[in-house]
Coordinates of C-alpha atoms in Angstrom, one line a residue:
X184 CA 0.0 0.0 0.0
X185 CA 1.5 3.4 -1.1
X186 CA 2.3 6.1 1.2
X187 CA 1.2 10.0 1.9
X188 CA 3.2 12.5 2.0
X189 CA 2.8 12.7 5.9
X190 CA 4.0 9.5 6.0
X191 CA 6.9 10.0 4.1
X192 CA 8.3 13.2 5.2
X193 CA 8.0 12.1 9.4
X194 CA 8.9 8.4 8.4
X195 CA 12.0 10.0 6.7
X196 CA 12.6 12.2 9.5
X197 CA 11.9 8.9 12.7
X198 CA 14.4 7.1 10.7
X199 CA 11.4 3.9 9.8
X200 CA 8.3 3.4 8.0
X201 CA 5.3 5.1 9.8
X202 CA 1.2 4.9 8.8
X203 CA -1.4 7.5 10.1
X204 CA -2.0 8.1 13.9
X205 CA 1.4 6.5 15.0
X206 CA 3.4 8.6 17.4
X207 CA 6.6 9.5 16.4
X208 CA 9.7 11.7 17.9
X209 CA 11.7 13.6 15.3
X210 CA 14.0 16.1 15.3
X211 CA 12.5 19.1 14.1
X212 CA 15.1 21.3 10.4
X213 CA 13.9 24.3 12.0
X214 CA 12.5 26.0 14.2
X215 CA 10.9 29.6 13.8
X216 CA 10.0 32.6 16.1
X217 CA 8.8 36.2 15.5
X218 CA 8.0 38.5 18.5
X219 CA 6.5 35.6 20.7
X220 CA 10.2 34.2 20.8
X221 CA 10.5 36.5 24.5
X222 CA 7.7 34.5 26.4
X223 CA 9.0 31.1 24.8
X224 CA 12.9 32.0 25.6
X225 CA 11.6 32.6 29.7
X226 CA 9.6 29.3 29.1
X227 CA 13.2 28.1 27.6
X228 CA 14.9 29.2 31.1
X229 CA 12.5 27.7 33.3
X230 CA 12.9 23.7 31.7
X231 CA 16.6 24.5 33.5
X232 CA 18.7 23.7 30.5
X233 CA 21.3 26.5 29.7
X234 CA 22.0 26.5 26.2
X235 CA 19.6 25.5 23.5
X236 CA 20.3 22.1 21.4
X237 CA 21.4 23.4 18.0
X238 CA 21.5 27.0 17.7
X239 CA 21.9 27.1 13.9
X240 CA 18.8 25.0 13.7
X241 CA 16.8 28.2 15.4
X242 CA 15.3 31.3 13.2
X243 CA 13.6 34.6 15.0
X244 CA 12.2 37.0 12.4
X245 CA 10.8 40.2 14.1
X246 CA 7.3 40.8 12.0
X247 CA 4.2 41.3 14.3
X248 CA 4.4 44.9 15.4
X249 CA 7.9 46.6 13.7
X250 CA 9.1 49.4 14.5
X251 CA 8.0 48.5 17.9
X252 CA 4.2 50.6 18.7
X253 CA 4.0 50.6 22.1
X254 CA 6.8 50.3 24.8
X255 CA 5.9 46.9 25.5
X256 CA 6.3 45.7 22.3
X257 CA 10.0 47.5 22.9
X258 CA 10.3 45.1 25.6
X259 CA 9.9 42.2 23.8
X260 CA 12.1 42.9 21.3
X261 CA 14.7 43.7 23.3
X262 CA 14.5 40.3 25.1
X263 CA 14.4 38.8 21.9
X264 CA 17.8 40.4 20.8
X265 CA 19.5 39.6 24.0
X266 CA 18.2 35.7 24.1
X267 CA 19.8 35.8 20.1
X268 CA 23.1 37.0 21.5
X269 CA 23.1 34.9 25.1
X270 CA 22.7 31.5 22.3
X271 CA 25.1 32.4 19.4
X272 CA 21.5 32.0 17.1
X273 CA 22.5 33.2 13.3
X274 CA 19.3 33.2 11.9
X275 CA 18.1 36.4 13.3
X276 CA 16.3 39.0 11.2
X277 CA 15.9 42.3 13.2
X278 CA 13.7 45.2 12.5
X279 CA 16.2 46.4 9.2
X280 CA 15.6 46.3 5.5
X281 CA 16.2 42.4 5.2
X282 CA 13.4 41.1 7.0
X283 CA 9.6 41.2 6.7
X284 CA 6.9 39.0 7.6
X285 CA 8.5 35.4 8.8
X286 CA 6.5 33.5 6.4
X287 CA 7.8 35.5 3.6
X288 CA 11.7 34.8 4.6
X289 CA 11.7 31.5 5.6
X290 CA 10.3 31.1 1.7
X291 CA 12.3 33.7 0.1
X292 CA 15.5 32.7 1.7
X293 CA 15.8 29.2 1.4
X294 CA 15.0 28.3 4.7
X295 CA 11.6 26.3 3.3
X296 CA 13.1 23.3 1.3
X297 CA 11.6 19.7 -0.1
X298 CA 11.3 17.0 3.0
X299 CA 11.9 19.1 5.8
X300 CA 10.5 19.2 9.2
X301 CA 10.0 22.5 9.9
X302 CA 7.7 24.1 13.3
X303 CA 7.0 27.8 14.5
X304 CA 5.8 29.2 16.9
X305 CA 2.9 30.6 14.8
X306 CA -0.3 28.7 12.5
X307 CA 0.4 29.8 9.6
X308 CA 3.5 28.2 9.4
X309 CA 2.0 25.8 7.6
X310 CA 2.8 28.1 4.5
X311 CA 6.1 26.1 3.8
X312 CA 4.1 23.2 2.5
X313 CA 4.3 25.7 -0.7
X314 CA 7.8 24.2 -1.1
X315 CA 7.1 20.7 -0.5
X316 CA 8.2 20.7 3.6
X317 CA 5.9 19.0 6.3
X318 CA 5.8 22.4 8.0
X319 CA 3.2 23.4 10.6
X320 CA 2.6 25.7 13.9
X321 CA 3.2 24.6 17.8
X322 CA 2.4 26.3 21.0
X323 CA 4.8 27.9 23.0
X324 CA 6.1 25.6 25.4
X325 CA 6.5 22.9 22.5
X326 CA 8.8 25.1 21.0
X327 CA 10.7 25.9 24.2
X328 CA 11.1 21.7 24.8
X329 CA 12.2 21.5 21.0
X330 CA 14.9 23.8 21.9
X331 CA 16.1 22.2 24.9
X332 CA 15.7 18.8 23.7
X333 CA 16.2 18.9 19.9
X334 CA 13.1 16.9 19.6
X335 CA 9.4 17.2 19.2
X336 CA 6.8 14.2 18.9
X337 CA 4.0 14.3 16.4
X338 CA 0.9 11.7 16.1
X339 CA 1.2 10.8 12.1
X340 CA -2.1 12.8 10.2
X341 CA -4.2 11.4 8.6
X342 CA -4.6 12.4 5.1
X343 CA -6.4 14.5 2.8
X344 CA -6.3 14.8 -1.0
X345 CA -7.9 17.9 -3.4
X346 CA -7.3 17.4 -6.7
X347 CA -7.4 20.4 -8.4
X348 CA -7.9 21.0 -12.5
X349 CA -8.7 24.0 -14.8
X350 CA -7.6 27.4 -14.9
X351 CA -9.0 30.8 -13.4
X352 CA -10.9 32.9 -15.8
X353 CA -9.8 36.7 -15.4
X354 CA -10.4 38.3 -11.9
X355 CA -10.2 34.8 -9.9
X356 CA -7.4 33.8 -7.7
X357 CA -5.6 31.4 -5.7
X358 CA -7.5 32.9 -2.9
X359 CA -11.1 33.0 -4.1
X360 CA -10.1 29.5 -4.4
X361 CA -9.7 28.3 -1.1
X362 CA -12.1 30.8 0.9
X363 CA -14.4 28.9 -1.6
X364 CA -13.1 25.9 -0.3
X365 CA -12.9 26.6 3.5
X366 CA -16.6 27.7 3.1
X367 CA -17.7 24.1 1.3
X368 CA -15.8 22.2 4.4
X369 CA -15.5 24.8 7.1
X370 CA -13.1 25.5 9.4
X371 CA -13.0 21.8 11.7
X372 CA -12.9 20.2 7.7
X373 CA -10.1 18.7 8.3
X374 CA -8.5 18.9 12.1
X375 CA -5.2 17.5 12.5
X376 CA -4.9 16.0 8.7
X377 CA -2.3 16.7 6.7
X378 CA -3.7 18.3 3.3
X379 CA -2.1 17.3 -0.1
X380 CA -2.8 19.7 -3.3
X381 CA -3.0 17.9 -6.6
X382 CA -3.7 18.1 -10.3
X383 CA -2.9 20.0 -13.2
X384 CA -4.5 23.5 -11.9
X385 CA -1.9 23.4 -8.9
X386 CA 1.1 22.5 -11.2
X387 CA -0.2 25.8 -13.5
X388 CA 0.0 27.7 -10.5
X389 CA 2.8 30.1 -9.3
X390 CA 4.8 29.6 -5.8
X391 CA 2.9 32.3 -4.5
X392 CA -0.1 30.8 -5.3
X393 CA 0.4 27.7 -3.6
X394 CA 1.8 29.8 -0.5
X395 CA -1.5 31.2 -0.5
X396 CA -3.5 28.0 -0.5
X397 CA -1.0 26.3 2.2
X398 CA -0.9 29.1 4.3
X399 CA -4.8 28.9 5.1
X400 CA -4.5 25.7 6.0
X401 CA -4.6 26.1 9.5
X402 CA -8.0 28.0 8.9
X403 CA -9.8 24.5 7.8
X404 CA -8.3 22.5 11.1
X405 CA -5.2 21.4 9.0
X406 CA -1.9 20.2 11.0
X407 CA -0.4 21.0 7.7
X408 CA -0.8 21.3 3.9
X409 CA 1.5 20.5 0.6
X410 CA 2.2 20.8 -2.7
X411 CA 4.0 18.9 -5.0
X412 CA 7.6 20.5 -4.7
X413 CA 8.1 20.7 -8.9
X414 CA 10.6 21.8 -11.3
X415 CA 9.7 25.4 -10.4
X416 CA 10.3 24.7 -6.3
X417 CA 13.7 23.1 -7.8
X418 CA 13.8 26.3 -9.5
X419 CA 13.3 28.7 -6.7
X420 CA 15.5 27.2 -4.8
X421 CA 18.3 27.0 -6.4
X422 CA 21.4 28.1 -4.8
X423 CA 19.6 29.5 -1.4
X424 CA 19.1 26.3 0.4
X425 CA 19.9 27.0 4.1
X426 CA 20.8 23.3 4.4
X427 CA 21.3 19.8 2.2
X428 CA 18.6 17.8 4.4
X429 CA 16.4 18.3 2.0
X430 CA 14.7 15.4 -0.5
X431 CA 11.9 16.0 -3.0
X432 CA 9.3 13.3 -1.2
X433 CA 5.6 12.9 -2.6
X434 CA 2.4 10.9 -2.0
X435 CA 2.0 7.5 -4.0
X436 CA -0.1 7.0 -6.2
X437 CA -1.9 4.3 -4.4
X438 CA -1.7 6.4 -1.2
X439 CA -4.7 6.1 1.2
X440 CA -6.9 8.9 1.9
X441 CA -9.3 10.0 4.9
X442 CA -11.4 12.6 2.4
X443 CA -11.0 13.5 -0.9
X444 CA -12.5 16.6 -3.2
X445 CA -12.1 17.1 -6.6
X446 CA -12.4 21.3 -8.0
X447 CA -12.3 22.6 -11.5
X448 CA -10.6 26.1 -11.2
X449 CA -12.6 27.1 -14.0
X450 CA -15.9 27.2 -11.8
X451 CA -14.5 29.6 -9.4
X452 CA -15.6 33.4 -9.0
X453 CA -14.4 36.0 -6.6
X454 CA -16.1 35.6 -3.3
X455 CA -15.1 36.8 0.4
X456 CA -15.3 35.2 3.9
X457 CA -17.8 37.4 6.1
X458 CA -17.3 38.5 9.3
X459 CA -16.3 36.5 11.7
X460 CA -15.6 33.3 10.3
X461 CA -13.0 32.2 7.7
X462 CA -15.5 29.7 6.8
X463 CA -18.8 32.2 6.3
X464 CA -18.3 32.1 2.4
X465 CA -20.2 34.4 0.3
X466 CA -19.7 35.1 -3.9
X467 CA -19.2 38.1 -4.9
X468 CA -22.8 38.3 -5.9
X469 CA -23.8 38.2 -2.1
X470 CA -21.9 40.7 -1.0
X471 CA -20.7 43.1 -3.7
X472 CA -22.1 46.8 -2.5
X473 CA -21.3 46.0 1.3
X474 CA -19.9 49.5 2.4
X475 CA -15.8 49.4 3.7
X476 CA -14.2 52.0 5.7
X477 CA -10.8 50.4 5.0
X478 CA -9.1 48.2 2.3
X479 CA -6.1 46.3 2.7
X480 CA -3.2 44.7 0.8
X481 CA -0.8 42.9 2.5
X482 CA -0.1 39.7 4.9
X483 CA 1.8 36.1 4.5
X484 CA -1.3 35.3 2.8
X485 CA -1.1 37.8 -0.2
X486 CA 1.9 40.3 0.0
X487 CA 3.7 38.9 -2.3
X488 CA 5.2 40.7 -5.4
X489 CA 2.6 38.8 -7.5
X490 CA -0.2 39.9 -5.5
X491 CA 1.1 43.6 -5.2
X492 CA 1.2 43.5 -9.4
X493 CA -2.4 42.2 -9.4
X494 CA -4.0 45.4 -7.4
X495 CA -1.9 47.7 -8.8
X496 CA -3.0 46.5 -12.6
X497 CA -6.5 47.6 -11.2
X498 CA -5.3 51.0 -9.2
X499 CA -3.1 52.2 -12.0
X500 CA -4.7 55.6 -13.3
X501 CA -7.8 55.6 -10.4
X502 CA -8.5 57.0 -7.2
X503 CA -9.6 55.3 -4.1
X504 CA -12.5 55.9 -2.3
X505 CA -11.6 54.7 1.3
X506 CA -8.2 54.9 3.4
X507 CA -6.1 51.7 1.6
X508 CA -2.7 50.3 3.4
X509 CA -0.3 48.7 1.4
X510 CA 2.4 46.9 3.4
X511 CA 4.3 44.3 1.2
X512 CA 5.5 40.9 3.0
X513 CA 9.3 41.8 2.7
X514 CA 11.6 44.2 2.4
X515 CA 12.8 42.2 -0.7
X516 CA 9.1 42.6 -2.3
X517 CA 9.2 45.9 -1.2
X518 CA 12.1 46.9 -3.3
X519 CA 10.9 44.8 -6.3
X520 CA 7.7 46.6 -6.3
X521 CA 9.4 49.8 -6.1
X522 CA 11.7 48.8 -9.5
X523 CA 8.3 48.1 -11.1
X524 CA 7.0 51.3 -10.1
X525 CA 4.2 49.4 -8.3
X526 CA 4.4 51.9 -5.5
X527 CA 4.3 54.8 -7.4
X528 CA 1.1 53.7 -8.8
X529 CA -0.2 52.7 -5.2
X530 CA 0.6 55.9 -3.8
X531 CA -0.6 58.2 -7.4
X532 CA -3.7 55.9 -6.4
X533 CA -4.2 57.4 -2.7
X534 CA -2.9 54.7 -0.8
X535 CA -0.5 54.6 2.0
X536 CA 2.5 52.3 1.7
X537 CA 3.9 50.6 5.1
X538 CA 7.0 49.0 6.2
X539 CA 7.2 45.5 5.4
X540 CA 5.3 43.4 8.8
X541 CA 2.5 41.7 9.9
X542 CA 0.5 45.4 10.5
X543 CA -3.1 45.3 11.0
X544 CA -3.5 42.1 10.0
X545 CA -3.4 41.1 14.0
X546 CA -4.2 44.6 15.1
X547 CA -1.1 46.2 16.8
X548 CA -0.7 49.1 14.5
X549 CA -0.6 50.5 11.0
X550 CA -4.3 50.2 9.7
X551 CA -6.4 49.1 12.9
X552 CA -10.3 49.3 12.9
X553 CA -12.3 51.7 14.9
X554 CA -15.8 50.3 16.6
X555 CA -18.4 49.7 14.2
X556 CA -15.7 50.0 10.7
X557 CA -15.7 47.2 8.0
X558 CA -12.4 46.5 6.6
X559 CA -12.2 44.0 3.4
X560 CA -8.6 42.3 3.5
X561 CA -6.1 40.0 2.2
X562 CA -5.3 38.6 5.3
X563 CA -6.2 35.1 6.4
X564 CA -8.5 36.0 9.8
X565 CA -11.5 37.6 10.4
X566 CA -12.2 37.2 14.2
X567 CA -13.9 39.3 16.5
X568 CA -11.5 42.0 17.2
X569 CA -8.3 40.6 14.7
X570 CA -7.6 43.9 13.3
X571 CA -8.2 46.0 16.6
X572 CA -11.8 46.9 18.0
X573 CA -14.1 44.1 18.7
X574 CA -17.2 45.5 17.2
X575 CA -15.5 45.9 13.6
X576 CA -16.1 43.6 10.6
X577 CA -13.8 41.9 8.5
X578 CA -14.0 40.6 5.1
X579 CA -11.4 38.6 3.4
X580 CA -10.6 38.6 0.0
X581 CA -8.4 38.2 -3.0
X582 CA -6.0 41.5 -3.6
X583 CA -7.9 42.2 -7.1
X584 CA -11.3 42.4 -5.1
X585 CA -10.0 44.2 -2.1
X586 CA -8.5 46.7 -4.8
X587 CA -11.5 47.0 -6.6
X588 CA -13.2 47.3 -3.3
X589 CA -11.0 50.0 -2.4
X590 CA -11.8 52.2 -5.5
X591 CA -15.6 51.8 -5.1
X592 CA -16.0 52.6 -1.1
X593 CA -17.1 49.3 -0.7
X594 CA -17.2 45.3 -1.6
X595 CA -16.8 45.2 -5.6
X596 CA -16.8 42.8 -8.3
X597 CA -13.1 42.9 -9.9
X598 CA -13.9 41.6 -13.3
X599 CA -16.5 44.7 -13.5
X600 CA -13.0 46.9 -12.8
X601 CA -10.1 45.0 -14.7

């Protein structure tokens, strides 16, 4: 009987053949922090063990609220830098113009490779699967014992395949796709399985696409989510790997499944999730006319240059109608967008460009809601009270609707704008 990709990649890792819901103890590629990496380093210093296990197997990316809002944000930071210094940890991106969101950098500098095992200390690290890795978040104390210890046990996922074909018609996106999706098998769809992508209309799409579609994993109950890592993974990769641990691994053919869907891309259309689910689905036909107070662009789900091309293509030449923040996932995507002129056109446009982060997504700073404000999105969370007051609304959408949202003063229909 053939194999997952679960079982693969943490039978690889325990050294023997595993099958779904064994236990097994592995030793984690990598392990990733942002901001949060203060209150795990005191958990760290608690377990009694003085140095962590392999220091150049550690990564802290400050992303969640940079520069620093609010002095106890300072704090944190500071901790941060002095637990980076006290460890000898190399992998350390510090409020400068080489970080950005962590999700971006661990992907964009070759940190995310084929095979690997790879945990943070945040959900949407599940966003690796992009690349081919069996990637996913852990709690705090997890990650402090995975530091002492070097190892980190996992119950082996069960599995779940969508197979994916056709191509988007003009408008639609990788993310219309999967809020689609999340709203067909909501947000417990598929707790603690691990999430293969398949078919022709994955292999068409881009890396960023597929970072898109893993990263919301976590939002349907996933303990992680994959796609086949491909010539253009190889590709990407190329001459950036952090490490040679790394083997291209993929699901047989014959490979047992818990659940299975099947999509045509080609039946897709722009929709949103409502507030305050991720799994409230409505088309664009339900909502479109919705009034916003706030549009924006940005997040590990869609900051990527790609998606940053995609809004401006709508922007260029037009005027918004409501305030619109702009923050792209990296410094590196920042500057890229800059050589485009991207930013020019956002800013010609009205809109206020950010330093690379996290922002409002999480509600800390740059963009956050006021009582009784809608916001439409490309983040991956609508919650009560995720991008600041608790009696705001969120919708989330694909950056061509939020930017043709954004010129109308409220929820629009981008193929009526392109």
């Amino acid at each position: 009987m053939g194999k997952t990709f679960a079982e693969k990649a943490l039978g690889r890792a325990a050294g023997y053949e595993v099958v779904a819901n064994q236990v097994v103890t592995v030793e984690p590629d990598w392990c990733m922090s942002h901001d949060n990496g203060a209150p795990i380093a005191r958990t760290f210093k608690k377990i009694g063990v003085k140095n962590v296990w392999k220091p150049e197997r550690i990564c802290f990316i400050l992303d969640h609220a940079i520069p620093a809002p609010s002095s106890d944000h300072a704090v944190n930071h500071l901790e941060v830098r002095e637990f980076v210094k006290e460890q000898g940890i190399p992998n350390f991106f510090d409020v400068k113009s080489c970080g950005g969101v962590c999700h971006q950098k661990m992907c964009e500098e070759g940190y995310a490779l084929p095979g690997l095992i790879m945990v943070g200390s945040d959900s949407h690290t599940c966003t690796y699967g992009a690349y081919g890795a069996f990637s996913t978040g852990i709690g705090r104390s997890e990650m402090a014992a995975a530091w002492a210890t070097g190892k980190i046990w996992f119950k082996v996922p069960e599995s779940m395949k969508v197979v994916v074909e056709g191509k988007f018609k003009p408008g639609v996106s990788a993310k219309d796709f999967i809020l689609k999706f999340i709203g067909d098998v909501k947000a417990d769809g598929a707790d603690y399985m691990s999430v293969e992508f398949h078919g022709q209309g994955i292999a068409d799409m881009s890396i960023a696409e597929r970072m898109t579609l893993c990263n919301m994993g976590i939002e349907f109950g996933a303990k992680n989510a994959v796609c086949k890592p491909d010539q253009k993974v190889l590709d990407a990769i190329k001459g950036k790997e952090k490490c040679d641990r790394w083997e291209v691994l993929w699901a047989d053919d014959d490979a047992t499944y818990a659940a299975e869907y099947h999509y045509d891309l080609g039946d897709i259309i722009p929709g949103v999730a409502k507030p305050h689910k991720v799994d409230n689905y409505g088309d664009i036909n339900e909502v479109k006319g919705t009034p916003i107070h706030e549009a924006f662009l940005g997040s590990c789900t869609n900051g990527r240059i790609e998606d940053l091309r995609a809004a401006a293509a709508i922007l260029k030449g037009r005027q918004i109608a409501v305030r619109t923040v702009v923050i792209p996932a990296s410094w590196i995507v920042y500057r890229q967008a800059m050589k485009e002129g991207l930013l020019d056109i956002f800013l010609d446009a009205g809109c206020i460009i950010c330093n690379p982060g996290c922002g409002p997504c999480m509600g800390n700073h740059e963009g956050i809601l006021a009582p009784g404000e809608a916001a439409i999105s490309t983040a991956n969370r609508n919650f009560k009270g995720r991008m600041g007051d608790k009696e705001s609304f969120i919708y989330l959408a694909s950056p061509m609707t939020v930017a043709a949202s954004a010129l109308k003063g409220e929820i629009a229909d981008p193929r009526e704008v392109l």
